[in-house]
XYZ file of C-alpha atoms in Angstrom:
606
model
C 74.406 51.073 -100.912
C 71.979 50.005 -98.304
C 70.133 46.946 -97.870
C 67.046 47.677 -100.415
C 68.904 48.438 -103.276
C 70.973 45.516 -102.588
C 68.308 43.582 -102.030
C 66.413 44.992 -105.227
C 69.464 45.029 -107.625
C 69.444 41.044 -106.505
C 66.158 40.687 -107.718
C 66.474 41.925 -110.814
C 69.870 39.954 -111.428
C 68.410 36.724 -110.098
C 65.372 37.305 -112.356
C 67.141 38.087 -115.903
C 70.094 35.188 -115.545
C 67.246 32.644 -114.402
C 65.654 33.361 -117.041
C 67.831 31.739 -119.182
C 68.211 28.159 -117.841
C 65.351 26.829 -119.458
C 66.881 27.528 -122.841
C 69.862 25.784 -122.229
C 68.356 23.339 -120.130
C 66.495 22.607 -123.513
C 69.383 22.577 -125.699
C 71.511 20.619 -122.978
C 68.836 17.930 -122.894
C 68.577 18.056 -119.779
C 65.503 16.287 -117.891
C 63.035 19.118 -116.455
C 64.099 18.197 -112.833
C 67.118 19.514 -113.499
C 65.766 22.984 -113.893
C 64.483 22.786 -110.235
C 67.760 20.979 -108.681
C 69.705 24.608 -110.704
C 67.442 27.094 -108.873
C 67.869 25.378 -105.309
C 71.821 24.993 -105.700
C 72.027 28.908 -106.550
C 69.806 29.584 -103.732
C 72.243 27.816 -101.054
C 75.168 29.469 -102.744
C 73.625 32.410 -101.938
C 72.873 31.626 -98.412
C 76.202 30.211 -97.550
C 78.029 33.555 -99.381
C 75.949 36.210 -96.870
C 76.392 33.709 -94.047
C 79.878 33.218 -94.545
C 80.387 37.103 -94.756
C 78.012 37.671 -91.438
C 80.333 35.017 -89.450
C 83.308 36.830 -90.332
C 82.348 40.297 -88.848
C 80.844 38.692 -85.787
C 84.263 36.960 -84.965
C 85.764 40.658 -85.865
C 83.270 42.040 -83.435
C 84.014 39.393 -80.799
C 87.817 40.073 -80.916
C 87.496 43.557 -80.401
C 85.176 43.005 -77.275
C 87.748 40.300 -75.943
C 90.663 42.783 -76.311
C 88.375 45.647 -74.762
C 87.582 42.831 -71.978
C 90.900 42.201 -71.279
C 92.043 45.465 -70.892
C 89.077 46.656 -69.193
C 89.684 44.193 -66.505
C 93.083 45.445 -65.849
C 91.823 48.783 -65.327
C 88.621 47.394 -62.884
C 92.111 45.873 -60.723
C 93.652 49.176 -60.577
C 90.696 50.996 -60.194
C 89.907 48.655 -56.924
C 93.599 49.316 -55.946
C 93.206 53.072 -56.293
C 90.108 53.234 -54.352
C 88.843 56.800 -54.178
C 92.652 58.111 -56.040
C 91.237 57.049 -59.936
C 89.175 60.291 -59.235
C 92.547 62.127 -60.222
C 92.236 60.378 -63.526
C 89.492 62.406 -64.303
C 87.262 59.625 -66.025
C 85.568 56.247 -65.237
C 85.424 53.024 -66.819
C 80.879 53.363 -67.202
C 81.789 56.354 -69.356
C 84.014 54.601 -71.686
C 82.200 51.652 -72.105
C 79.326 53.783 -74.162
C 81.467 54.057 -77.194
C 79.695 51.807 -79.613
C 82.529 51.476 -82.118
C 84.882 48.569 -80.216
C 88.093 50.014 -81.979
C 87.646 53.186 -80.741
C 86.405 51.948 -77.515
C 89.260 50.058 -77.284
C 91.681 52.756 -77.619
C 89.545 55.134 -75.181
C 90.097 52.152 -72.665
C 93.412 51.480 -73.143
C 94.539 55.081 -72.492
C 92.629 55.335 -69.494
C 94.429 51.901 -68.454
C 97.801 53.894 -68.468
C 96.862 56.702 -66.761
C 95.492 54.264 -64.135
C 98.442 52.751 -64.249
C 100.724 56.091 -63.643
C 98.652 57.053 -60.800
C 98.780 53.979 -59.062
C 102.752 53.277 -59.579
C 102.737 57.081 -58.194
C 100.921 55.968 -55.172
C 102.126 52.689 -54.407
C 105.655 54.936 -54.281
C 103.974 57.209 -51.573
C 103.053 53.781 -49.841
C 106.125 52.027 -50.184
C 107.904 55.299 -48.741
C 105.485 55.516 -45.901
C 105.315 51.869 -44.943
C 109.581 51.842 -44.886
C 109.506 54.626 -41.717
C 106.943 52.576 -40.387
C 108.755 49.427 -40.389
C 112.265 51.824 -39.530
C 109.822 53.000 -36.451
C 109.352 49.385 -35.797
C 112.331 48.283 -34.810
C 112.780 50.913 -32.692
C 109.984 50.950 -30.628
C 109.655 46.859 -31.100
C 108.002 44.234 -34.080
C 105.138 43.980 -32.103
C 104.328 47.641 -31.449
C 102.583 47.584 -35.181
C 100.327 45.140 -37.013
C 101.694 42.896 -39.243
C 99.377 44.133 -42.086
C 100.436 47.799 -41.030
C 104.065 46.975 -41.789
C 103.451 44.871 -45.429
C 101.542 46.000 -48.132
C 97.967 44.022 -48.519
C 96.841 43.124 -51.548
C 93.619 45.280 -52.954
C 90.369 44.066 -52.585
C 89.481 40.758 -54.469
C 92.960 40.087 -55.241
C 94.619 36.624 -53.796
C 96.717 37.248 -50.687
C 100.171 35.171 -52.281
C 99.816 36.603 -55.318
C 102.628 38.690 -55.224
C 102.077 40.326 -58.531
C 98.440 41.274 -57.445
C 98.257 45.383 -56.880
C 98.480 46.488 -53.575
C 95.759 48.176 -51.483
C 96.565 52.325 -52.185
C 93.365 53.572 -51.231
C 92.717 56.948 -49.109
C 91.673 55.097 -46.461
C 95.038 52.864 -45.994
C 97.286 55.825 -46.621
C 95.260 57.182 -43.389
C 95.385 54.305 -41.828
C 99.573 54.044 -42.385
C 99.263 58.110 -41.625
C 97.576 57.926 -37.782
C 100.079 54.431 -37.285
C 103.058 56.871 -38.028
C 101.788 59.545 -35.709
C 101.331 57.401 -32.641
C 104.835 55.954 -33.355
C 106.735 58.980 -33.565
C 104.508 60.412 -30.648
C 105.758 57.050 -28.732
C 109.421 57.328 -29.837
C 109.186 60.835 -28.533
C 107.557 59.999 -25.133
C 109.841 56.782 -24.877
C 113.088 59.797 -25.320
C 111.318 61.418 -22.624
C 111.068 58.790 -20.358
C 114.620 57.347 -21.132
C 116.007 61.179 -20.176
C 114.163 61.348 -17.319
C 115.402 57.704 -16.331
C 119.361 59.228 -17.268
C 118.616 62.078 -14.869
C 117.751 59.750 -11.971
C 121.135 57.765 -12.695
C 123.053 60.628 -12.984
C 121.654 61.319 -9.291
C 121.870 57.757 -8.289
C 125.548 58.226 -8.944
C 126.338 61.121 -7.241
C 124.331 60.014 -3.939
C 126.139 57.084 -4.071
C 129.833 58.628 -4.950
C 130.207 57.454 -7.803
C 131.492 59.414 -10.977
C 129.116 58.859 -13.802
C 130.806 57.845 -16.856
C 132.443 60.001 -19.861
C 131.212 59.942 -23.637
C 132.722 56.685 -24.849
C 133.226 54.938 -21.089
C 131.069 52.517 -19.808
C 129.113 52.965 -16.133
C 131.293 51.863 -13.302
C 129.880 48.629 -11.761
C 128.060 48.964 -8.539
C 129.267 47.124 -5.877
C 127.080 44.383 -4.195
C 126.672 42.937 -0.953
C 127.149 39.556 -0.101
C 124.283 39.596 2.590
C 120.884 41.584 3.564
C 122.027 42.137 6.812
C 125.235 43.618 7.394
C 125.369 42.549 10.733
C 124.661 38.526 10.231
C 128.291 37.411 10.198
C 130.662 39.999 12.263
C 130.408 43.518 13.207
C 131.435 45.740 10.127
C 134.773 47.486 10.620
C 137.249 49.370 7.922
C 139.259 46.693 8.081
C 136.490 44.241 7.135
C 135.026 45.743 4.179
C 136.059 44.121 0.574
C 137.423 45.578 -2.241
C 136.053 42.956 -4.910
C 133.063 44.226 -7.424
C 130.897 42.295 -9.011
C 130.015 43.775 -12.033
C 126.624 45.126 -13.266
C 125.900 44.226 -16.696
C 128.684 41.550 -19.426
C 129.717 44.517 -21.768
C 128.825 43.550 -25.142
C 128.353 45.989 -28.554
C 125.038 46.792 -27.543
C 125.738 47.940 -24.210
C 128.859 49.988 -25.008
C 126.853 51.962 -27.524
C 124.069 52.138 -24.950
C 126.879 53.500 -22.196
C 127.894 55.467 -24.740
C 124.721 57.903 -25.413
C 124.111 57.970 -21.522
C 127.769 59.015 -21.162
C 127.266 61.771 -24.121
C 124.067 62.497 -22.169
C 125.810 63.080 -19.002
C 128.261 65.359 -20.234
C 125.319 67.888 -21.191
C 123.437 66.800 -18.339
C 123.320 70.416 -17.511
C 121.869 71.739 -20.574
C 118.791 69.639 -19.931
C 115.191 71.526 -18.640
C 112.142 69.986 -17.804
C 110.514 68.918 -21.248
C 113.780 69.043 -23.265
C 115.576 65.931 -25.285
C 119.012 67.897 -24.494
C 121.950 65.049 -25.189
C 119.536 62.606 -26.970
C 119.610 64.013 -30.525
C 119.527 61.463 -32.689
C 119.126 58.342 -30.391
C 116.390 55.956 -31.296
C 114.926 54.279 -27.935
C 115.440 51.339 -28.644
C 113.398 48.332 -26.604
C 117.413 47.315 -25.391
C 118.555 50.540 -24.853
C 115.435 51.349 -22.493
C 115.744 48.037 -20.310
C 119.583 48.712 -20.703
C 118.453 51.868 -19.007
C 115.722 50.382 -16.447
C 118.030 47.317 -15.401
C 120.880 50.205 -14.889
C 118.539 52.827 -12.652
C 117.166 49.365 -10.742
C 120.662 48.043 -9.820
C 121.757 51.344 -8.144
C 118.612 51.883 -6.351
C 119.155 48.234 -4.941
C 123.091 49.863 -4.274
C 121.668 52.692 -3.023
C 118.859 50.659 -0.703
C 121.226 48.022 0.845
C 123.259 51.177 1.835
C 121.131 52.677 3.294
C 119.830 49.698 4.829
C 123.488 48.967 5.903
C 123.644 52.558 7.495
C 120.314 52.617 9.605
C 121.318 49.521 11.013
C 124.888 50.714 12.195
C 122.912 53.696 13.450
C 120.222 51.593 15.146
C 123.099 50.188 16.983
C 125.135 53.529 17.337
C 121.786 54.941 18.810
C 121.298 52.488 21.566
C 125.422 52.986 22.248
C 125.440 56.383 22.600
C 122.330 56.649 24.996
C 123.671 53.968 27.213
C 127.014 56.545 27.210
C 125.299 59.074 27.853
C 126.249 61.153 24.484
C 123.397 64.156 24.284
C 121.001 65.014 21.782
C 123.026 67.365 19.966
C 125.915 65.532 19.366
C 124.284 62.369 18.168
C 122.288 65.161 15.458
C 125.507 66.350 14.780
C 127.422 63.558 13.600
C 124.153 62.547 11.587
C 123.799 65.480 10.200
C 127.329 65.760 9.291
C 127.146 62.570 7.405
C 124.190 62.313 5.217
C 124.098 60.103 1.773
C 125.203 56.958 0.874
C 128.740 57.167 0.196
C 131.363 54.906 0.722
C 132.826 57.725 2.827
C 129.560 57.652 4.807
C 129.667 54.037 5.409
C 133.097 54.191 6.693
C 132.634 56.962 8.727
C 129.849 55.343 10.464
C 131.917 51.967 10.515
C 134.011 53.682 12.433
C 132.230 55.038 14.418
C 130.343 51.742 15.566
C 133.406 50.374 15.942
C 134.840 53.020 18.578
C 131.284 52.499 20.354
C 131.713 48.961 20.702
C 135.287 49.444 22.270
C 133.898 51.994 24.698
C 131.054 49.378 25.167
C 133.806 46.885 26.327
C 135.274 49.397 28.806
C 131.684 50.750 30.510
C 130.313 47.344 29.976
C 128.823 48.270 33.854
C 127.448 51.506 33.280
C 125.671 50.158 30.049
C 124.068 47.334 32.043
C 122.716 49.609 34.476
C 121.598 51.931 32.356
C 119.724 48.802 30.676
C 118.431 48.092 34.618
C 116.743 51.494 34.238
C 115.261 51.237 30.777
C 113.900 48.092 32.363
C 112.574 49.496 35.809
C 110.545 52.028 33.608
C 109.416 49.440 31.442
C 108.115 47.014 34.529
C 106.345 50.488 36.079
C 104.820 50.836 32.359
C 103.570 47.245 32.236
C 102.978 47.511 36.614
C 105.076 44.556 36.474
C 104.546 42.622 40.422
C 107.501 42.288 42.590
C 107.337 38.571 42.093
C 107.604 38.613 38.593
C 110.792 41.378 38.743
C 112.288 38.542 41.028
C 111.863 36.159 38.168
C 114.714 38.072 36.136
C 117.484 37.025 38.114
C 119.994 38.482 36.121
C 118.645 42.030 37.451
C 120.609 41.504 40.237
C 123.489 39.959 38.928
C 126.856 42.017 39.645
C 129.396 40.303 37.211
C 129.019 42.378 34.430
C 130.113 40.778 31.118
C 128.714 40.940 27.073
C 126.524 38.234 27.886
C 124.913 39.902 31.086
C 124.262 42.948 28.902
C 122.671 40.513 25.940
C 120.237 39.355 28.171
C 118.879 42.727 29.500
C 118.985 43.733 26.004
C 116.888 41.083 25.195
C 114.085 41.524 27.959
C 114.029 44.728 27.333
C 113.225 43.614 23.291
C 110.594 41.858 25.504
C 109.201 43.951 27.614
C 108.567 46.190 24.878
C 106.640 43.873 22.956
C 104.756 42.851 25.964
C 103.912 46.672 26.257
C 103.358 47.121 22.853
C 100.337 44.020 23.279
C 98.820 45.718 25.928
C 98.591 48.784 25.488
C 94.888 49.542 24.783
C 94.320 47.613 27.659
C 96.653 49.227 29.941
C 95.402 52.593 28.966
C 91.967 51.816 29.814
C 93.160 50.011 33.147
C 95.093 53.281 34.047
C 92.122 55.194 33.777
C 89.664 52.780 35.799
C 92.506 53.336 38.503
C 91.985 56.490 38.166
C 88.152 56.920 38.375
C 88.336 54.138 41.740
C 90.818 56.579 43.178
C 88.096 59.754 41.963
C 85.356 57.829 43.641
C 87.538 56.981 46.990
C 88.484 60.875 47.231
C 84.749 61.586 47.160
C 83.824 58.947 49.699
C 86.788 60.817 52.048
C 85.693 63.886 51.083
C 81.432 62.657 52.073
C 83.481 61.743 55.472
C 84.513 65.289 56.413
C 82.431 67.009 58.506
C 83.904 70.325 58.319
C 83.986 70.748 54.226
C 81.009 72.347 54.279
C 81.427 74.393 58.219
C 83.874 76.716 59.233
C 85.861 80.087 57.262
C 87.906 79.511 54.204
C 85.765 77.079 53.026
C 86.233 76.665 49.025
C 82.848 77.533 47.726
C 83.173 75.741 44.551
C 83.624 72.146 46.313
C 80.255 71.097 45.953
C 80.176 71.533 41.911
C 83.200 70.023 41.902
C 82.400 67.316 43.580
C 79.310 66.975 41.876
C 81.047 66.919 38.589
C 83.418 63.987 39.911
C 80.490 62.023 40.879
C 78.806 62.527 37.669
C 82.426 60.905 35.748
C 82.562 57.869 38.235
C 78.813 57.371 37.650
C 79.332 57.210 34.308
C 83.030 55.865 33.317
C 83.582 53.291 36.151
C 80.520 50.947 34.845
C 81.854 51.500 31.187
C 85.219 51.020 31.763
C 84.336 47.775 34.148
C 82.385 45.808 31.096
C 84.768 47.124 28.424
C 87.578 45.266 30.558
C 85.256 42.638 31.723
C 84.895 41.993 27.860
C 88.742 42.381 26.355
C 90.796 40.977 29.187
C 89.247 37.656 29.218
C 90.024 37.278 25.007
C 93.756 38.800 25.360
C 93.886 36.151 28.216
C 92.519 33.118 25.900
C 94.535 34.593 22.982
C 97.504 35.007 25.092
C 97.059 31.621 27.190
C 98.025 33.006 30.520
C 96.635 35.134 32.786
C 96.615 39.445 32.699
C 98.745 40.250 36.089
C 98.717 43.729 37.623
C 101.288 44.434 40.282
C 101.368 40.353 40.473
C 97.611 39.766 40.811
C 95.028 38.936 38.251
C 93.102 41.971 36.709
C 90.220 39.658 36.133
C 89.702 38.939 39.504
C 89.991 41.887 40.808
C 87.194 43.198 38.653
C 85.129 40.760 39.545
C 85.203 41.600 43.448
C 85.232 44.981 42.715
C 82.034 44.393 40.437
C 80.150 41.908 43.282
C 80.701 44.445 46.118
C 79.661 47.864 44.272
C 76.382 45.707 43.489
C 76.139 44.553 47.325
C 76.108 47.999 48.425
C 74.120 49.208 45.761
C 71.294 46.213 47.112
C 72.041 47.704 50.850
C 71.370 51.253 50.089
C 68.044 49.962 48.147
C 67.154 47.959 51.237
C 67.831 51.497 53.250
C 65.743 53.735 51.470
C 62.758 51.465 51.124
C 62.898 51.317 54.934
C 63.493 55.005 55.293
C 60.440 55.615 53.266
C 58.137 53.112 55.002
C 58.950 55.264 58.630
C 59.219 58.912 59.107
C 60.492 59.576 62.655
C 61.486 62.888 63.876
C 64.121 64.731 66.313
C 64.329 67.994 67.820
C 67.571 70.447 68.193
C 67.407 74.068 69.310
C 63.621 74.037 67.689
C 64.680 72.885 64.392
C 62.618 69.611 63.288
C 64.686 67.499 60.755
C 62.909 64.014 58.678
C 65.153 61.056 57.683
C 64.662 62.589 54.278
C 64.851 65.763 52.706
C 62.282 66.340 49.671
C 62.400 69.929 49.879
C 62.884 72.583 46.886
C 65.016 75.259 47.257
C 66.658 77.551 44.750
C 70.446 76.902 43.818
C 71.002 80.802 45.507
C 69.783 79.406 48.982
C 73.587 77.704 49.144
C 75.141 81.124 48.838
C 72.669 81.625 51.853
C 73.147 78.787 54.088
C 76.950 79.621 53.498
C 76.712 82.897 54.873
C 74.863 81.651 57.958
C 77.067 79.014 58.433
C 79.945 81.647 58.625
C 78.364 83.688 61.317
C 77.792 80.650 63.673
C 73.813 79.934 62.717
C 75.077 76.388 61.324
C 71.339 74.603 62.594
C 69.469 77.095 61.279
C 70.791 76.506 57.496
C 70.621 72.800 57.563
C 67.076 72.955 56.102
C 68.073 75.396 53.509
C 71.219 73.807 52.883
C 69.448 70.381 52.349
C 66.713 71.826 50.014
C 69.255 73.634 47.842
C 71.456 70.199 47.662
C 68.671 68.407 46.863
C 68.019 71.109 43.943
C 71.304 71.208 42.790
C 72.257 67.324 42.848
C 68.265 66.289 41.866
C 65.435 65.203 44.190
C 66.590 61.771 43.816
C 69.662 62.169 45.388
C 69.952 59.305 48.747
C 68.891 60.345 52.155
C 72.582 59.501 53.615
C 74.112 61.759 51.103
C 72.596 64.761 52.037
C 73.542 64.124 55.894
C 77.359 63.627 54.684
C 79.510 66.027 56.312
C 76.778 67.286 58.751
C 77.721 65.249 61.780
C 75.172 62.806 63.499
C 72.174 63.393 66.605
C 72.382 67.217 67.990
C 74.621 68.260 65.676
C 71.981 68.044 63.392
């Protein structure tokens, strides 16, 4: 039936029954409202009946779509929980909900909600499994190695962070996330075995440099022994009979640590099965945070072993050396016995304990030859330092003859000075050595201007003249330098210092200073000379040959090699004007007047 025929078949039933209400209206007696008041009570009977029916399918309707609601909401959590996995359900929710007919939409939805549900109870599994290594990785490498939200599930999105019922975030991108978090754990776990075998290695070394036997699987390391003092030789001279037995242990042996000595001790024992890059003896060991300070605190405490024993053995040595020089033992023997005992043993130690100690009781017995050999470390040092004779007669002990340990501590001691006095002056001394040197250059060539045969005679040296030349040329040039350099640095080491620089007992200072005032009075003199010798030009006569104050002549350098030959055969005059020229064009045209007549004699020799 549809809604015309019902509608129609109404019609025709309404008409034919109202038809009869007027008749029995009539034979009721019934007033003709009554008529009207019939026809409007059927017609809200009517209304009510196909209202009544309506209302109950619409709440049928709206039950369905609540129950569809309510389980499509379910699915809308899971599907935010699955992220990009509902894919593998191979449907969506916007596909179901076309299905017009609610029961059937209802049932579509529901069975999509439990393969929803399947897929993400399958994942959250995966997740679970993958979040337990990572929290297993955490307390190996340490709680705060990983996130806190890496190592508990989160809730998916739009779900309320205590709600522990909520589903959990599974999507692709936080199993990748989890994924990359367990790689760079394992890949630190691996380098942290790496560095923990590497760190076993060294103590394994540590050990055997220091004598000590490592320990066996299931023993714990033998405690280093410490020293009660930096320096060995504060309190007393070390001797065999002076060293302690007592050790302090390392580390208070508790579970931890035994199981810790125990995988270094199972590492030691295949110790030699282990190649660069391998985990050899660490199978199964997780490195822990405790185990690897364990480790670190271990390989720190016999490095300190190892450094104060070394310490304590260079300073025995130290001693030893300055002991055997002042006995006189050579070179090769002092090598020897180093060489013999090398390490850091106790064995070392003792052997060089006794050794110092047979040193010191030859000491005792050649306390004089070890003073003066301290005399003559001290004379070497005073003629390094050009130490005056007043200030060697300061050190009275120098000439002290009652040779006892305390004699000998106070040479030792200015020597410890003198050294350090050196050591401070140094630059300067190296610099005043060689301005001695260039005054004593630029005396020899004033001796050498005084000679009036260099240049006369056989068997002169025909290279004199360069030679000379080139000295000139280095006290032109370094004396001025070197006399401002040490005009310029001796004054601040003197105000740094507070007392004045002394050189063979008088003051460098002053020294320069005269040195300085009479090169520049001379320099004024000659000055004075040549303007006068160019403001006359008188002339003399010998055998013919005319000579001037001055020579201003040009000659080829050859015209030496010339006046030399001359000069051998007797003609000495006859060169002098040749000789003179060629100076003057070997040494420059400037060269002074009274340098050219140098070494020629005076009047007719000329």
């Amino acid at each position: 039936m549809t809604l015309t025929s019902l509608l129609d078949s109404l019609h025709t039933h309404l008409q034919s029954q109202t038809q009869l209400l007027p008749t029995l209206h009539a034979q009721l007696g019934l007033p003709p409202t009554a008529l009207e008041d019939d026809l409007k009570n059927l017609q809200e009977q009517l209304i009510q009946g196909v209202e009544k029916h309506i209302d109950l399918r619409r709440k049928q309707v709206d039950d369905w779509m609540e129950r569809c609601e309510a389980v499509e909401t379910v699915c809308i959590r899971y599907t935010k929980a699955l992220g990009g996995n509902v894919k593998a359900t191979g449907t969506s929710l916007g596909e179901l909900r076309k299905e017009q007919s609610l029961p059937r939409r209802y049932e579509l939805v529901t069975e999509f909600q439990e393969k929803l549900r399947q897929t993400y109870h399958a994942k959250l599994e995966q997740l679970t499994t993958l979040t337990n290594r990572l929290n297993h990785l955490a307390r190996t490498l340490g709680t705060i190695y990983f996130a806190q939200d890496v190592l508990e599930a989160t809730p998916a999105a739009g779900e309320a962070a205590f709600d522990a019922t909520a589903p959990r975030d599974i999507t692709p991108e936080r199993f990748l996330k989890l994924e990359k978090e367990l790689v760079r754990g394992k890949a630190e776990v691996t380098k942290r075995l790496h560095q923990l075998s590497s760190v076993f290695v060294q103590i394994d070394w540590l050990y055997s440099e220091l004598g000590m036997p490592p320990p066996l699987p299931g023993e714990s390391p033998p405690p280093p022994t410490s020293m009660t003092t930096d320096d060995p030789f504060c309190v007393s001279t070390p001797t065999p009979a002076s060293r302690s037995s007592n050790t302090t242990p390392l580390l208070f042996q508790d579970n931890e640590e035994a199981e810790y000595s125990r995988i270094f001790g199972n590492f030691v024992a295949r110790i030699e099965e282990v190649e660069e890059g391998s985990l050899v003896g660490l199978e199964g060991v997780e490195p822990t945070q405790g185990l690897l300070e364990w480790a670190a605190m271990l390989h720190s405490s016999l490095e300190e072993l190892k450094r104060k024993r070394e310490a304590h053995i260079q300073a025995m040595y130290d001693r030893l050396e300055g002991l055997w020089r002042r006995l006189g033992v050579n070179e090769e023997a002092m090598d020897a016995f180093v060489e013999m005992h090398r390490g850091s043993t106790d064995e070392v130690i003792r052997e060089y304990e006794e050794e110092l100690e047979r040193m010191l009781e030859l000491k005792q017995d050649r306390m004089g030859q070890f003073i003066e050999s301290a005399r003559e470390e001290i004379v070497r040092l005073w003629d390094d330092l050009m130490i005056g004779e007043d200030e060697k007669a300061d050190f009275a002990p120098f000439a002290d003859d009652e040779f006892t340990e305390e004699l000998l501590t106070i040479h030792e001691d200015e020597i410890r000075r003198l050294k350090e006095e050196r050591r401070m002056k140094a630059p300067l001394l190296a610099s005043i050595k060689k301005y001695f040197q260039i005054c004593d250059e630029e005396k020899e060539l004033q001796a050498a201007a005084a000679d009036q045969t260099r240049l006369l005679g056989r068997g002169r040296d025909p290279g004199r003249l360069l030679r000379e030349e080139k000295m000139r040329k280095r006290v032109q040039k370094e004396k001025p330098r070197l006399e401002q350099d040490l005009l310029t640095s001796i004054p601040a080491w003197e105000l740094e210092a507070c007392k004045p620089f002394l050189i063979h007992g008088e003051s460098i200072l002053q020294l320069l200073l005269e040195t300085v005032a009479v090169s520049q009075e001379q320099e004024n003199k000659r000055k004075t000379t040549r303007a006068g010798a160019r403001a006359t030009t008188p002339t003399g006569s010998s055998g013919g040959v005319i000579v001037t104050q001055t020579w201003v002549v040009s000659a080829p350098t050859a015209a030496i090699a010339d006046c030399d030959a001359r000069s051998e055969s007797g003609d000495a005059a006859s060169c002098v004007g040749t000789w003179a020229g060629a100076y003057h064009c070997h040494y420059g045209e400037d060269a002074p007047a009274e340098e050219v007549y140098d070494g020629w004699g005076s009047g007719a020799e000329r």
